[in-house]
Each structure stands twice: as structure tokens, then as C-alpha cells.
PDB file of C-alpha atoms in Angstrom:
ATOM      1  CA  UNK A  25      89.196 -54.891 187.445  1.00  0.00           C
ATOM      2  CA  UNK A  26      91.055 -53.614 184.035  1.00  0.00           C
ATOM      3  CA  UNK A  27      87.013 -52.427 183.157  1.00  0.00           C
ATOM      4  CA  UNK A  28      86.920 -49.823 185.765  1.00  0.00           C
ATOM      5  CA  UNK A  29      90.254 -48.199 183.873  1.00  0.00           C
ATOM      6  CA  UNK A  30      88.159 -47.279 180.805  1.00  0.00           C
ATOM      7  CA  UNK A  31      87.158 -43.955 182.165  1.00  0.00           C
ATOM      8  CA  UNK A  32      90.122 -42.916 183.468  1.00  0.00           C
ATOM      9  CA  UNK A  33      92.493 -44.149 180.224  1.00  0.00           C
ATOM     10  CA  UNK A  34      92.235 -40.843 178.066  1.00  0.00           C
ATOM     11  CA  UNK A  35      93.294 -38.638 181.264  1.00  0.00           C
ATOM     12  CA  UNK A  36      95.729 -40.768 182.565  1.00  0.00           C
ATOM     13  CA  UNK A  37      99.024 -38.470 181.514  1.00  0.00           C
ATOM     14  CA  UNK A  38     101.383 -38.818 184.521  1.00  0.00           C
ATOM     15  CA  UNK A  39     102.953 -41.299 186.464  1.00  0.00           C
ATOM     16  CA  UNK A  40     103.878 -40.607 190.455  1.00  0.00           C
ATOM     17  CA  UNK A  41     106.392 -42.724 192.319  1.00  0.00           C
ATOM     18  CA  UNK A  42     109.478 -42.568 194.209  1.00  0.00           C
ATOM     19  CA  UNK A  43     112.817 -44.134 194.160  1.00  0.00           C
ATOM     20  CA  UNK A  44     112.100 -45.925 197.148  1.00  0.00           C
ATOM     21  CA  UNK A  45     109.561 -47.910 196.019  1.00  0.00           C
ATOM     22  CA  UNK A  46     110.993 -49.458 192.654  1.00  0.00           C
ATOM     23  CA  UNK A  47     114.149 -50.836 195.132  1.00  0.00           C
ATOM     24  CA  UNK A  48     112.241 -54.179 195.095  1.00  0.00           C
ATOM     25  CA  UNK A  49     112.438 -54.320 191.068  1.00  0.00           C
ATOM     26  CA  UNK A  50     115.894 -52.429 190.388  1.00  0.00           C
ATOM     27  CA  UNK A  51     117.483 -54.830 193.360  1.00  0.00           C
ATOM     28  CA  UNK A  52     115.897 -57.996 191.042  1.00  0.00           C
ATOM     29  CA  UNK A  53     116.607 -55.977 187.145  1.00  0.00           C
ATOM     30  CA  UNK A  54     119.964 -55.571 188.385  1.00  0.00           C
ATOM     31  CA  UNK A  55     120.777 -59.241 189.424  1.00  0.00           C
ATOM     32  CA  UNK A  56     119.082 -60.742 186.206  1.00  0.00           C
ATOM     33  CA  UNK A  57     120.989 -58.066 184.573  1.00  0.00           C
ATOM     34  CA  UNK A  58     124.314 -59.503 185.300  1.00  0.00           C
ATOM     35  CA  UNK A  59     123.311 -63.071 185.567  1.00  0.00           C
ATOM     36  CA  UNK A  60     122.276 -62.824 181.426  1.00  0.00           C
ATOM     37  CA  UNK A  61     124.035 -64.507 178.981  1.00  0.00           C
ATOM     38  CA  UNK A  62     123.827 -63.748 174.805  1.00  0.00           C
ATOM     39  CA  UNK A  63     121.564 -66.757 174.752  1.00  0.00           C
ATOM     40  CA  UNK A  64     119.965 -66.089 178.094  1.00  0.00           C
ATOM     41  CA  UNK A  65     118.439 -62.654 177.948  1.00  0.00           C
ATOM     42  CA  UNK A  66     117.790 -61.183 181.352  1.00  0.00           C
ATOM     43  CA  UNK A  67     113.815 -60.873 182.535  1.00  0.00           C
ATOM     44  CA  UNK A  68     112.263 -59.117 185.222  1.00  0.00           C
ATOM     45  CA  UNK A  69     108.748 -57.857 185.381  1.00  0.00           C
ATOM     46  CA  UNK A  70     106.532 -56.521 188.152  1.00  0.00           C
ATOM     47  CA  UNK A  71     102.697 -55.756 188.949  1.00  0.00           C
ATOM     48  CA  UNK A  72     102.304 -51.709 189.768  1.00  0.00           C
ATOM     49  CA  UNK A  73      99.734 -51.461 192.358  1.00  0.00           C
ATOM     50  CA  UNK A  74      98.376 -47.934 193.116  1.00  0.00           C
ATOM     51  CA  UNK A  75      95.788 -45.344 192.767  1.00  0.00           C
ATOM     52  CA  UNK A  76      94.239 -43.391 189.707  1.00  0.00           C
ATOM     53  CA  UNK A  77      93.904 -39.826 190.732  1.00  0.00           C
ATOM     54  CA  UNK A  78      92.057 -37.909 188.006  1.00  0.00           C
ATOM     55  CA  UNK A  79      94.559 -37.997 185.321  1.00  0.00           C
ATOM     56  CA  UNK A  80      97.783 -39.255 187.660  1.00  0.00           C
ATOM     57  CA  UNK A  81      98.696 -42.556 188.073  1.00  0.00           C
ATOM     58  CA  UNK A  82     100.430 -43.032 191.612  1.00  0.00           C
ATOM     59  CA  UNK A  83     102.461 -46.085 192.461  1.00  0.00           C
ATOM     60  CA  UNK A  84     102.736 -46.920 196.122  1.00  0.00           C
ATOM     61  CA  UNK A  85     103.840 -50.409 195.756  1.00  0.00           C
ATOM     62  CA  UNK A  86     105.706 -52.554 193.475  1.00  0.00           C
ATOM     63  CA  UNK A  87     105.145 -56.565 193.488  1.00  0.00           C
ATOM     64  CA  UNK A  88     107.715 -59.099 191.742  1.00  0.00           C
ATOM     65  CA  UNK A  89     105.808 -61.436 189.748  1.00  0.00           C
ATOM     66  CA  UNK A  90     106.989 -65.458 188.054  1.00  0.00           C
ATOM     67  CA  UNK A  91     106.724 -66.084 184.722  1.00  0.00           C
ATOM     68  CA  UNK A  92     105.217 -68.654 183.125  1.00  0.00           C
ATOM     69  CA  UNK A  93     105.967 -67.723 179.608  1.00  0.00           C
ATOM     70  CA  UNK A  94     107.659 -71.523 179.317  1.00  0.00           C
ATOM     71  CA  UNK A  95     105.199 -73.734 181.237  1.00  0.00           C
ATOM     72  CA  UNK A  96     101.302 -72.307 181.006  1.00  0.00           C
ATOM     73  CA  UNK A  97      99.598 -73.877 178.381  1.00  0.00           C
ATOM     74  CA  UNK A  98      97.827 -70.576 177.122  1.00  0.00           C
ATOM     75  CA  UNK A  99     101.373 -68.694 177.304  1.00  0.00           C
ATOM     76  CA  UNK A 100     102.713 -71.245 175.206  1.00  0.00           C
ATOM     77  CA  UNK A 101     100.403 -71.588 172.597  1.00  0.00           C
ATOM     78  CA  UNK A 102      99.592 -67.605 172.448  1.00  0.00           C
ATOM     79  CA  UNK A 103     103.614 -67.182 171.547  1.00  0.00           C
ATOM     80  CA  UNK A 104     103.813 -70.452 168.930  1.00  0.00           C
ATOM     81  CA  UNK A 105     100.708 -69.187 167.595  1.00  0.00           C
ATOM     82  CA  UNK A 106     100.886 -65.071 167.497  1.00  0.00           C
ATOM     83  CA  UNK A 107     103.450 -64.119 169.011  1.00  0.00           C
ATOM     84  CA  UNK A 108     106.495 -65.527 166.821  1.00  0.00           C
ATOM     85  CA  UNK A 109     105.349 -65.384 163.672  1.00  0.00           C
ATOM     86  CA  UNK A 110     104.219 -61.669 164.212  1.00  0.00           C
ATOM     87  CA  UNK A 111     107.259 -60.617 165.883  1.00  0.00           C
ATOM     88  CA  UNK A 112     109.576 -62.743 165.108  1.00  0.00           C
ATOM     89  CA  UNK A 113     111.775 -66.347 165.436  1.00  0.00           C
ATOM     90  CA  UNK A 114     113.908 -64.603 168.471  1.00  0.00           C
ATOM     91  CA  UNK A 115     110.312 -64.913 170.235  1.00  0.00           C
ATOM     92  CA  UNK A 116     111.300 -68.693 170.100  1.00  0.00           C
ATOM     93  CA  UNK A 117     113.838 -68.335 172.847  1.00  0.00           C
ATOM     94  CA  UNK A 118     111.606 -69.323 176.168  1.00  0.00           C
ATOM     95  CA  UNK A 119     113.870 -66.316 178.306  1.00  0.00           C
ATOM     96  CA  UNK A 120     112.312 -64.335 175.970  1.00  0.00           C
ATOM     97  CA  UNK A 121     109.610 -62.567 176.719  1.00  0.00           C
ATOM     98  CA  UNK A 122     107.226 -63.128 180.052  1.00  0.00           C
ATOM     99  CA  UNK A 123     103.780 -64.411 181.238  1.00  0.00           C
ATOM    100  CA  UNK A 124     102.778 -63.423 185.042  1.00  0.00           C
ATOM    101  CA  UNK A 125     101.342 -66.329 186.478  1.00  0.00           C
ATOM    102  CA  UNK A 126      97.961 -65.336 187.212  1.00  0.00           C
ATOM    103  CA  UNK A 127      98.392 -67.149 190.210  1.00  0.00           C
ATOM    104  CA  UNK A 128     100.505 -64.270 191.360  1.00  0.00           C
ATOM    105  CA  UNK A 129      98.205 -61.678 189.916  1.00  0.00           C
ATOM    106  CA  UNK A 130      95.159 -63.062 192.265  1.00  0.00           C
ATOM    107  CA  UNK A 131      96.893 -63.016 194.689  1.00  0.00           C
ATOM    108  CA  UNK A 132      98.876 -59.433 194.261  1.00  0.00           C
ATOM    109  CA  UNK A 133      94.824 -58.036 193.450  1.00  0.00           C
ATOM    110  CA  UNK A 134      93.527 -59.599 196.632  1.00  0.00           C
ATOM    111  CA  UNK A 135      96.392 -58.106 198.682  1.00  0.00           C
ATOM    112  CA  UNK A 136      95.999 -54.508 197.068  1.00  0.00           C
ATOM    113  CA  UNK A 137      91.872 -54.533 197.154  1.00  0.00           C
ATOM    114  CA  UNK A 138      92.358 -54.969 200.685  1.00  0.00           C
ATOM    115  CA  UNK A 139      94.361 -51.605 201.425  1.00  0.00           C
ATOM    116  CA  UNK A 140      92.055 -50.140 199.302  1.00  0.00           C
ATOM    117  CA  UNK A 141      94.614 -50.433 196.125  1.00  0.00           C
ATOM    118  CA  UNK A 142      94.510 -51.580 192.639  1.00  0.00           C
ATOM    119  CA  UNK A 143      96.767 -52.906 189.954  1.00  0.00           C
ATOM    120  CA  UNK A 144      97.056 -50.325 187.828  1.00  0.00           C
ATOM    121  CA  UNK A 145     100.257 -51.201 185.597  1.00  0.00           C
ATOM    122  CA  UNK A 146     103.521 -53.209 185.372  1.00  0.00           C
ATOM    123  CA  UNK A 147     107.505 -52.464 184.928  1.00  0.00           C
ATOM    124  CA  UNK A 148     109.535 -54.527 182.947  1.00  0.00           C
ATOM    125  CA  UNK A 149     113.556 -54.610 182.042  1.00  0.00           C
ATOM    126  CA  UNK A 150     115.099 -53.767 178.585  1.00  0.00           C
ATOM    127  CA  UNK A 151     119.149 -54.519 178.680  1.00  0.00           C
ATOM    128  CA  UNK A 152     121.348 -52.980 176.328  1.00  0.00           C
ATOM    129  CA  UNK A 153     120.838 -56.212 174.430  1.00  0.00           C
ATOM    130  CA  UNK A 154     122.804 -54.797 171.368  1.00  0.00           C
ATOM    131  CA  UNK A 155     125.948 -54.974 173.390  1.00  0.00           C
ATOM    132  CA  UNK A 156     124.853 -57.947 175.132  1.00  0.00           C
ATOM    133  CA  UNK A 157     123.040 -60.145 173.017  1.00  0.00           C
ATOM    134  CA  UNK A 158     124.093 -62.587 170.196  1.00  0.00           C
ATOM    135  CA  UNK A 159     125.958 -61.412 166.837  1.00  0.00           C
ATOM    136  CA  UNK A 160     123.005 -61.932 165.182  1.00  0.00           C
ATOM    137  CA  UNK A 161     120.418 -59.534 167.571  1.00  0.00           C
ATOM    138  CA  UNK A 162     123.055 -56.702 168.120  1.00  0.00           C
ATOM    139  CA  UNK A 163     121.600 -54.573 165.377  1.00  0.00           C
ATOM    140  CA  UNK A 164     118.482 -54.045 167.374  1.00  0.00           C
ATOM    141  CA  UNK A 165     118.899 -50.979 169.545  1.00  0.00           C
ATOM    142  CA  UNK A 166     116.680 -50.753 172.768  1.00  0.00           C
ATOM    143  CA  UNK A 167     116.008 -48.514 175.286  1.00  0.00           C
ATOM    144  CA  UNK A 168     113.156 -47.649 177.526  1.00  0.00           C
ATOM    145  CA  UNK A 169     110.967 -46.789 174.562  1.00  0.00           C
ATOM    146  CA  UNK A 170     107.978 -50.094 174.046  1.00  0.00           C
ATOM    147  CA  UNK A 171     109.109 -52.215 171.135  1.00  0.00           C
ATOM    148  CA  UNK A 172     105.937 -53.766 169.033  1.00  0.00           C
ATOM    149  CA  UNK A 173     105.934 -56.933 170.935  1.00  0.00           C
ATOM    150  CA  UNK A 174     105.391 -54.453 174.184  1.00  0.00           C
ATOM    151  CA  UNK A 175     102.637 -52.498 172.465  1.00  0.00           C
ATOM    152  CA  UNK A 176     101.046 -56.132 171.837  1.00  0.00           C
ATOM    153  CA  UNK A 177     101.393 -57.199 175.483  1.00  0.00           C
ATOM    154  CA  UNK A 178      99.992 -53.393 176.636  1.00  0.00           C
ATOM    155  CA  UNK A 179      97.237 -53.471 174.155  1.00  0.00           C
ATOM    156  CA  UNK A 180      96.242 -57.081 175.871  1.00  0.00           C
ATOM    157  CA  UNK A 181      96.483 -55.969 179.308  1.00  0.00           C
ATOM    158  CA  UNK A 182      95.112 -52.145 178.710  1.00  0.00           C
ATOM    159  CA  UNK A 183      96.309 -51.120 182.141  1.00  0.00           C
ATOM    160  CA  UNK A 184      96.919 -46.993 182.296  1.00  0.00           C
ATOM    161  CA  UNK A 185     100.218 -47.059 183.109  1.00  0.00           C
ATOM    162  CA  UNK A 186     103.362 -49.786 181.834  1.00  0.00           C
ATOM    163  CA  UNK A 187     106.901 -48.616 182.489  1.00  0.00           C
ATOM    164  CA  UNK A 188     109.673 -49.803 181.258  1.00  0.00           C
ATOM    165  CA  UNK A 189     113.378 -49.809 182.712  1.00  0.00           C
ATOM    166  CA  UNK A 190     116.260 -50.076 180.248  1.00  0.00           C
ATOM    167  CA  UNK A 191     119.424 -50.704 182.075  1.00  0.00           C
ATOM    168  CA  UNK A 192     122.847 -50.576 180.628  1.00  0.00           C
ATOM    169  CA  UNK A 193     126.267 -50.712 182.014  1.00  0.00           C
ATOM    170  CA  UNK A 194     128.519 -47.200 181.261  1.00  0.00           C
ATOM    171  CA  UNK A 195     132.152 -46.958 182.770  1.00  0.00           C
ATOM    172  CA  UNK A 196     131.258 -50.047 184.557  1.00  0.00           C
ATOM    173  CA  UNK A 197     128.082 -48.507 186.251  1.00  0.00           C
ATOM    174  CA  UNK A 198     125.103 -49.973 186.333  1.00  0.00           C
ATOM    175  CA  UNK A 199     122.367 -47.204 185.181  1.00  0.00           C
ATOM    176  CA  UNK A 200     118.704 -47.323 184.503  1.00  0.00           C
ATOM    177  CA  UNK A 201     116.695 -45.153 182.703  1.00  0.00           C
ATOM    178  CA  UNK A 202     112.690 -45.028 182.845  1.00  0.00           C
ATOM    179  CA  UNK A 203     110.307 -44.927 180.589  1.00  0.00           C
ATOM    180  CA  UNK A 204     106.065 -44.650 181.053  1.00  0.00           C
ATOM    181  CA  UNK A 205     103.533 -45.372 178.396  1.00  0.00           C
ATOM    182  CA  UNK A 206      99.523 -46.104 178.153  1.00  0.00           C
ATOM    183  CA  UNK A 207      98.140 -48.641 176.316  1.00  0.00           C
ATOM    184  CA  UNK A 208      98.092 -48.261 172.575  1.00  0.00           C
ATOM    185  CA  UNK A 209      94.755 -46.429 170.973  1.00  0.00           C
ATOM    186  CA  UNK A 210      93.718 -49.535 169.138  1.00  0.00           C
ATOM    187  CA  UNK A 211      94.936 -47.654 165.389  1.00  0.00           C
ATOM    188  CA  UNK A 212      96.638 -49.576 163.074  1.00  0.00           C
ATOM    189  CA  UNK A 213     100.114 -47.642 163.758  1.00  0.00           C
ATOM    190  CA  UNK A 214      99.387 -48.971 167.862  1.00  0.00           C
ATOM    191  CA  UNK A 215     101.621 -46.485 169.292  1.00  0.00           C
ATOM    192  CA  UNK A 216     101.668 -46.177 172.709  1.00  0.00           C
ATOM    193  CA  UNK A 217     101.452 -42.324 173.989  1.00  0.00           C
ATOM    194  CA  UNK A 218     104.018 -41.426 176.249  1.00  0.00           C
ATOM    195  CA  UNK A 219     103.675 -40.607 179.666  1.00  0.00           C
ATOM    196  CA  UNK A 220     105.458 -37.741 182.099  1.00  0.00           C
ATOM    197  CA  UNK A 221     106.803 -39.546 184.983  1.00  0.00           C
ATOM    198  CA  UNK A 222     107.049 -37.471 188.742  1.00  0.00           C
ATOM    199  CA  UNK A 223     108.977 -38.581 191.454  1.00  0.00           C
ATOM    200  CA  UNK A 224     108.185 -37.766 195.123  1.00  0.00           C
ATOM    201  CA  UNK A 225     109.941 -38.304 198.302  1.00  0.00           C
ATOM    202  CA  UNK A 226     107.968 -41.191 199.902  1.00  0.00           C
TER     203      UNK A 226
END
């Protein structure tokens, strides 16, 4: 599945969606948003399932996904072991982080291969965790750009397209703000290259 990307990874430049189909995601960002606490960070994550069209990737669905980050052996043991002690003790914290159950992802694959569809990225949520978050993590600034840990997680996956949506609250609205990368180039400095993002009307 993720081979069949290889081609396409060097032209893949913009992503095409619309409002109307990241509802399913904002409607669940939004609620884990406000249900966070400092040592509760909210976490919401979904499957992008599309089309690659020479170097555009276009999203026509969005797919909500659980996380196993706190009860899958391998997701457990690839944080203790590599995760934390490359990025750091905060990593610890089991709302940290997340691990789609590849239940899920068999499952969200199947569904898409039969309209013809294929995964071809995930979204996740960034809060304003440096007004949110503990004393100690409010140093940290974030935003819809990846932070190393997400260049780690898109390097593993290598899908063409991973978004990210950093919400924050200003004047006591909720607002989001998007961000698309690929997958890092495999150089030592791992940066992911940014992508333009389109939005149509259906």
C-alpha cells in the first residue's frame, strides 16, 4: 500500500480538500480540545483517504481512528524504547502522543480499496499547549508546523500527505489553522517540506 507512494512522493506538492469533509475531525479536535486538562493533553488523529493525482493529493474522505498508544504492545515498547529518550520524558505521559490501531487501519484500507480509494495521509491536533499545558511545558510554542516527534512518526509512515490542525482559543473562539507536509527526505536535518493546501467546494 505505502510502496505504491514511492513514485508519486517527489511530485506530491499540493493538498485538495474542502471544509466539508474535515467536519468529522474538527467536530472530534474541538471536543478533545475542551475536554483537555494540563495533565491530560487533548488527542485526535484521523486516516486521509483519497486519490494521488500527478503531483495533487485530494482528500475525499476523512476517517476517525483509536489509539492504542497505551495498550499495544509494539506502541508501548517503540515509545519506552525510542520514543522518550529521543524526544523526551513528556513522551512518558500515555495522552501523549498516538498509535492507530491497525485494526482500524484494515479496516479504513478495505473500505477505501473498495470505492476505488486509498489512504494516502493522516490529520492530527496541536492545542495551544503553551497556554494550556503544565508550568513546566508552557515554554514550548506549537502551531501547525510538525515538531521532531511528528517528523519521526511521518518518516515511519511515509504517506504523501500529513496535516496537521493547531487549534487555539482567541476572544473565546475556537479557531484552527492548517498545516500540510510530506514525509521527511531521510537527511539528517529530517525536515519535512511543506505543502500548498487548496480548498474546493465539495
Amino acid at each position: 500500500m505505502v510502496r505504491a507512494f514511492e513514485a508519486e512522493l517527489l511530485r506530491c506538492t499540493t493538498a485538495v480538500l474542502s471544509h466539508r469533509t474535515l467536519e468529522p475531525f474538527l467536530d472530534a479536535a474541538f471536543t478533545a480540545y475542551d475536554a483537555c486538562t494540563p495533565s491530560e493533553p487533548p488527542s485526535c488523529f484521523a486516516i486521509l483517504v483519497g486519490t494521488l493525482d500527478k503531483d495533487r493529493a485530494v482528500v475525499r474522505r476523512v476517517e476517525l481512528a483509536c489509539s492504542v498508544r497505551s495498550t499495544d504492545h509494539v506502541a508501548v515498547q517503540e515509545f519506552a524504547a525510542e520514543i522518550v529518550p529521543r524526544f523526551g520524558a513528556a513522551y512518558d505521559n500515555i495522552h501523549r502522543g498516538f498509535w492507530c490501531d491497525s485494526k482500524d487501519l484494515l479496516q479504513i484500507y478495505r473500505r477505501a480499496d473498495e470505492q476505488g480509494l486509498d489512504i494516502i495521509g493522516s490529520i492530527h491536533l496541536h492545542p495551544d499547549w503553551h497556554r494550556l499545558g503544565p508550568p513546566g511545558e508552557q515554554g514550548l510554542r506549537i502551531s501547525e508546523a510538525p515538531t521532531p516527534m511528528d517528523a519521526y512518526m511521518f518518516g515511519a509512515t511515509h504517506w504523501p500527505l500529513n496535516m496537521i490542525c493547531y487549534v487555539e482559543r482567541v476572544d473565546q473562539l475556537l479557531c484552527y489553522t492548517l498545516g500540510a507536509w510530506g514525509p521527511p527526505d531521510g537527511t539528517q536535518t529530517a525536515l519535512c517540506p511543506p505543502l500548498h493546501i487548496q480548498f474546493c467546494t465539495n
